[in-house]
Structures are given as structure tokens and as C-alpha cells.
One Martini backbone bead per residue (centre of mass of N, CA, C, O) as a GRO file, in nm:
protein
  223
    1MET     BB    1   0.053   0.028  -0.014
    2ARG     BB    2   0.253   0.236  -0.005
    3LYS     BB    3   0.378   0.220  -0.290
    4LEU     BB    4   0.109   0.311  -0.401
    5ARG     BB    5   0.094   0.581  -0.323
    6HIS     BB    6   0.376   0.756  -0.376
    7PHE     BB    7   0.282   0.696  -0.715
    8LEU     BB    8   0.030   0.909  -0.680
    9TYR     BB    9   0.269   1.097  -0.557
   10PHE     BB   10   0.422   1.159  -0.854
   11ILE     BB   11   0.189   1.214  -1.029
   12LEU     BB   12   0.082   1.453  -0.944
   13LEU     BB   13   0.348   1.598  -0.935
   14ILE     BB   14   0.298   1.568  -1.300
   15ALA     BB   15   0.124   1.735  -1.341
   16LEU     BB   16   0.172   2.010  -1.228
   17ASP     BB   17   0.339   2.074  -1.352
   18GLN     BB   18   0.271   2.078  -1.591
   19PHE     BB   19   0.034   2.265  -1.623
   20THR     BB   20   0.210   2.535  -1.506
   21LYS     BB   21   0.347   2.496  -1.790
   22HIS     BB   22   0.143   2.552  -1.914
   23LEU     BB   23   0.011   2.807  -1.871
   24ALA     BB   24   0.228   2.951  -1.912
   25ALA     BB   25   0.206   2.900  -2.197
   26SER     BB   26  -0.007   3.032  -2.260
   27ASN     BB   27   0.009   3.377  -2.099
   28LEU     BB   28   0.348   3.446  -2.023
   29LYS     BB   29   0.486   3.492  -2.345
   30GLU     BB   30   0.348   3.819  -2.352
   31ASN     BB   31   0.283   3.834  -2.025
   32PRO     BB   32   0.385   3.920  -1.718
   33PHE     BB   33   0.329   3.845  -1.433
   34ILE     BB   34   0.319   4.049  -1.199
   35ILE     BB   35   0.402   4.092  -0.808
   36ILE     BB   36   0.637   4.294  -0.731
   37PRO     BB   37   0.738   4.456  -0.837
   38LYS     BB   38   1.143   4.439  -0.900
   39VAL     BB   39   1.062   4.133  -0.788
   40PHE     BB   40   0.807   3.941  -0.856
   41GLN     BB   41   0.755   3.688  -1.096
   42PHE     BB   42   0.582   3.562  -1.467
   43THR     BB   43   0.684   3.411  -1.709
   44TYR     BB   44   0.852   3.336  -1.984
   45HIS     BB   45   1.043   3.048  -2.030
   46GLU     BB   46   1.317   2.879  -2.210
   47ASN     BB   47   1.526   2.560  -2.174
   48ASN     BB   48   1.803   2.386  -2.305
   49GLY     BB   49   1.925   2.312  -2.044
   50ALA     BB   50   2.035   2.360  -1.767
   51VAL     BB   51   2.083   2.528  -1.502
   52TRP     BB   52   2.158   2.864  -1.526
   53GLY     BB   53   2.202   2.685  -1.872
   54ILE     BB   54   2.423   2.449  -1.787
   55LEU     BB   55   2.429   2.275  -2.129
   56SER     BB   56   2.343   2.379  -2.365
   57GLY     BB   57   2.238   2.207  -2.599
   58LYS     BB   58   2.212   1.930  -2.412
   59ILE     BB   59   1.976   1.727  -2.437
   60ILE     BB   60   2.082   1.401  -2.494
   61PHE     BB   61   2.248   1.396  -2.218
   62LEU     BB   62   2.085   1.497  -2.031
   63ILE     BB   63   1.902   1.296  -2.044
   64LEU     BB   64   2.007   0.997  -1.988
   65VAL     BB   65   2.087   1.167  -1.713
   66THR     BB   66   1.823   1.068  -1.605
   67PHE     BB   67   1.793   0.804  -1.655
   68LEU     BB   68   2.014   0.699  -1.419
   69LEU     BB   69   1.907   0.867  -1.206
   70LEU     BB   70   1.632   0.741  -1.141
   71PHE     BB   71   1.744   0.430  -1.122
   72LEU     BB   72   1.898   0.504  -0.832
   73MET     BB   73   1.640   0.631  -0.768
   74VAL     BB   74   1.514   0.315  -0.683
   75ILE     BB   75   1.673   0.151  -0.626
   76LEU     BB   76   1.704   0.299  -0.342
   77TYR     BB   77   1.409   0.276  -0.241
   78LEU     BB   78   1.422  -0.049  -0.246
   79LYS     BB   79   1.639  -0.046  -0.033
   80ILE     BB   80   1.485   0.032   0.217
   81PRO     BB   81   1.361   0.040   0.455
   82LYS     BB   82   1.060  -0.047   0.689
   83ASP     BB   83   1.074   0.165   0.824
   84LYS     BB   84   0.963   0.486   0.961
   85ARG     BB   85   1.205   0.665   0.949
   86TYR     BB   86   1.194   0.649   0.616
   87ASN     BB   87   1.006   0.801   0.523
   88ALA     BB   88   1.105   1.103   0.477
   89ILE     BB   89   1.305   0.966   0.279
   90ARG     BB   90   1.012   0.846   0.082
   91ILE     BB   91   0.954   1.120  -0.069
   92ILE     BB   92   1.237   1.266  -0.111
   93LEU     BB   93   1.190   1.016  -0.318
   94VAL     BB   94   1.010   1.142  -0.509
   95PHE     BB   95   1.013   1.479  -0.549
   96ILE     BB   96   1.312   1.376  -0.707
   97CYS     BB   97   1.146   1.166  -0.944
   98ALA     BB   98   0.917   1.403  -1.028
   99GLY     BB   99   1.132   1.634  -1.111
  100ALA     BB  100   1.276   1.444  -1.350
  101VAL     BB  101   1.053   1.429  -1.540
  102GLY     BB  102   0.937   1.648  -1.604
  103ASN     BB  103   1.170   1.792  -1.734
  104LEU     BB  104   1.164   1.514  -1.916
  105ILE     BB  105   0.942   1.592  -2.092
  106ASP     BB  106   1.012   1.863  -2.219
  107ARG     BB  107   1.239   1.782  -2.387
  108VAL     BB  108   1.168   1.529  -2.536
  109PHE     BB  109   0.893   1.739  -2.626
  110ASN     BB  110   1.083   2.041  -2.681
  111GLY     BB  111   1.371   2.068  -2.657
  112TYR     BB  112   1.261   2.217  -2.309
  113VAL     BB  113   1.236   2.429  -2.042
  114VAL     BB  114   1.003   2.563  -1.860
  115ASP     BB  115   0.978   2.847  -1.733
  116TYR     BB  116   0.823   3.095  -1.435
  117ILE     BB  117   0.997   3.211  -1.237
  118TYR     BB  118   1.093   3.497  -1.062
  119PHE     BB  119   1.360   3.688  -0.968
  120GLU     BB  120   1.370   4.043  -0.969
  121LEU     BB  121   1.628   4.127  -0.753
  122ILE     BB  122   1.833   3.874  -0.774
  123ASP     BB  123   1.795   3.793  -1.060
  124PHE     BB  124   1.721   3.508  -1.045
  125PRO     BB  125   1.645   3.270  -1.279
  126VAL     BB  126   1.460   3.070  -1.416
  127PHE     BB  127   1.163   2.844  -1.298
  128ASN     BB  128   1.030   2.523  -1.176
  129LEU     BB  129   0.854   2.312  -0.977
  130ALA     BB  130   1.051   2.094  -1.057
  131ASP     BB  131   1.297   2.230  -0.908
  132CYS     BB  132   1.192   2.228  -0.639
  133TYR     BB  133   1.124   2.004  -0.675
  134VAL     BB  134   1.468   1.901  -0.663
  135THR     BB  135   1.592   2.129  -0.409
  136LEU     BB  136   1.431   2.060  -0.172
  137SER     BB  137   1.469   1.812  -0.109
  138SER     BB  138   1.802   1.819  -0.092
  139ILE     BB  139   1.830   1.918   0.122
  140LEU     BB  140   1.654   1.772   0.322
  141LEU     BB  141   1.829   1.552   0.353
  142ILE     BB  142   2.066   1.619   0.429
  143ILE     BB  143   2.006   1.738   0.677
  144LEU     BB  144   1.888   1.470   0.800
  145GLY     BB  145   2.182   1.368   0.767
  146LEU     BB  146   2.316   1.592   0.967
  147PHE     BB  147   2.108   1.556   1.232
  148TYR     BB  148   1.946   1.264   1.222
  149TYR     BB  149   2.064   1.096   1.096
  150LYS     BB  150   2.302   0.842   1.204
  151ASP     BB  151   2.516   0.604   1.042
  152GLU     BB  152   2.376   0.347   1.042
  153ASP     BB  153   2.150   0.357   0.914
  154PHE     BB  154   2.290   0.346   0.610
  155GLU     BB  155   2.382   0.021   0.578
  156PHE     BB  156   2.255  -0.075   0.390
  157LEU     BB  157   2.375   0.039   0.117
  158SER     BB  158   2.658  -0.217   0.167
  159SER     BB  159   2.481  -0.444   0.171
  160LYS     BB  160   2.456  -0.763   0.173
  161SER     BB  161   2.245  -1.086   0.076
  162VAL     BB  162   2.232  -1.397   0.113
  163LYS     BB  163   1.990  -1.708   0.056
  164THR     BB  164   1.937  -2.048   0.183
  165VAL     BB  165   1.751  -2.313   0.068
  166THR     BB  166   1.604  -2.604   0.170
  167ALA     BB  167   1.491  -2.894   0.010
  168ASP     BB  168   1.157  -2.809   0.179
  169GLY     BB  169   1.164  -2.568   0.264
  170SER     BB  170   1.284  -2.476   0.617
  171ASP     BB  171   1.527  -2.325   0.578
  172TRP     BB  172   1.708  -2.056   0.688
  173THR     BB  173   1.946  -1.802   0.543
  174GLU     BB  174   2.180  -1.560   0.644
  175GLU     BB  175   2.331  -1.331   0.529
  176LYS     BB  176   2.597  -1.059   0.569
  177VAL     BB  177   2.795  -0.766   0.442
  178VAL     BB  178   3.013  -0.574   0.603
  179MET     BB  179   3.151  -0.241   0.612
  180ASN     BB  180   3.409  -0.115   0.795
  181GLY     BB  181   3.604   0.118   0.920
  182SER     BB  182   3.897  -0.017   0.792
  183GLY     BB  183   3.702  -0.214   0.493
  184GLU     BB  184   3.650  -0.425   0.579
  185THR     BB  185   3.476  -0.734   0.630
  186GLU     BB  186   3.178  -0.871   0.725
  187GLU     BB  187   2.973  -1.137   0.911
  188LYS     BB  188   2.653  -1.246   0.906
  189ALA     BB  189   2.372  -1.477   1.113
  190ALA     BB  190   2.089  -1.621   1.044
  191ILE     BB  191   1.824  -1.851   1.225
  192ASN     BB  192   1.596  -1.911   1.224
  193ASP     BB  193   1.362  -2.001   1.466
  194SER     BB  194   1.292  -2.327   1.422
  195ASP     BB  195   1.662  -2.372   1.501
  196GLU     BB  196   1.653  -2.297   1.735
  197THR     BB  197   1.353  -2.464   1.830
  198GLU     BB  198   1.563  -2.742   1.841
  199ASP     BB  199   1.767  -2.699   1.982
  200ASN     BB  200   1.671  -2.663   2.209
  201ASN     BB  201   1.543  -2.905   2.259
  202GLY     BB  202   1.749  -3.109   2.247
  203THR     BB  203   1.886  -2.949   2.537
  204ASP     BB  204   1.646  -3.047   2.698
  205GLU     BB  205   1.678  -3.345   2.668
  206LYS     BB  206   1.926  -3.359   2.755
  207ASN     BB  207   1.901  -3.282   3.025
  208ALA     BB  208   1.652  -3.522   3.125
  209ALA     BB  209   1.795  -3.714   3.142
  210SER     BB  210   2.003  -3.648   3.298
  211SER     BB  211   1.806  -3.663   3.521
  212ASN     BB  212   1.734  -3.928   3.522
  213ASP     BB  213   1.961  -4.035   3.585
  214GLY     BB  214   2.017  -3.962   3.825
  215ALA     BB  215   1.767  -4.062   3.966
  216ASP     BB  216   1.836  -4.257   3.921
  217GLU     BB  217   2.124  -4.391   4.084
  218ARG     BB  218   1.996  -4.315   4.400
  219GLU     BB  219   1.846  -4.482   4.403
  220ASP     BB  220   2.058  -4.724   4.434
  221LYS     BB  221   2.135  -4.703   4.661
  222ASP     BB  222   1.990  -4.686   4.874
  223ASN     BB  223   1.929  -4.978   4.795
   0.00000   0.00000   0.00000
């Protein structure tokens, strides 16, 4: 359910971005909408590069880079543990991916990205809602990484799990290889509850047998 909900968020964020770009293209080409004179306005701008016009005209390269980043973001999302403390990271990744796809759609179908938000007071480069998704989410991710999460919270990024199932499918083992502080690898093994139960039962039987033997010996001596 969580993944489905996040996917719906992802679709809604992209739809909102595309809707605002459509409004900008339809209404702002000739007449910018000034909110505060000399400070802030909505204006129409076609950006055939990345942020601040970097890599202008390199549309194919930007498309390929975006696909690569999206692939990495999806892999990261799927590797995140199910613990609720990671919910913020999941939402952040949804926003980043939505922003990347929003601008990717523009580049694929138009050959440029529609920008329309302009802070004239500081002459900040014109940007759009998708840029807000990516930039603000990235800043929040950095803040959480520095002040909320601990180093051990990100061990899942450097661990590998291997499962071995027996023929009857009842027993399995899981090994995790984790990088320690010195760069060496440490192996941790986890065994399922059925194995532990069998070991405990075997120990109990041995203890019971020992107790019975001791009781028999005492009875023989008494006789």
C-alpha cells in the first residue's frame, strides 16, 4: 500500500508540474504576470540546458543523465528498510523523481524546459515547479542526513544479503556482508526461528535425560 500511495503522489506531482507549465506557455509568453514590481513575477522562459543554463543545447546528454539518475533513485528507494523512520527519505525520493521526470518530459517532447518563476530582485535564474521539487528535497535530505539520521542508519546502502533455502523449504540462512570502519568486510549470519527451536528442544531433551539418569543412580544407592 505504501508503494502504491507514493506512486500516486509521484503521478500527482508530475501532473501539477505539467499543468503549471501549460498555464505559463498559454498565458505568459507575451505578458509576464508581475506579483511585486522589481521583486517577483511569473514570466515565460525556454531553457534548453540545465539549471542556470548549464550544458545549453546538450539535450540528448541531459536526457541520458536523467534516466541514469532516475534508475539510481529507484534502486535506492527499493533498498530502503521498511522502518517508519525512513518515511521521510521515501517521500523526498518521490519528489526528486517527480521533478526529474517533469523536466524530462519537456526535454523529450519540446527540446527545452519551460521555466516561469522569476525573482527579479536578486536576478535569480528563472525556474519551475519541478526545479523546486528537486532543489528543496535535496536540501532537506542533506539536513536530515546531518542532524537526524546516524551513520548506522545507512548501513543498508553497503550491505548484501544472501539467502539459502533447503530442499524442503523449511530452513534458511541469511548472510550479510557489511563494510567495517577499516574497510574490511564482516560477515553476520542469521538463522530462522525453526532452527533455534530445534536446538533448544535438543538441549532440553539432553538435560531431561541427564536428570533421569541422576535420579536412577540415587535410587540404586538408596536400595
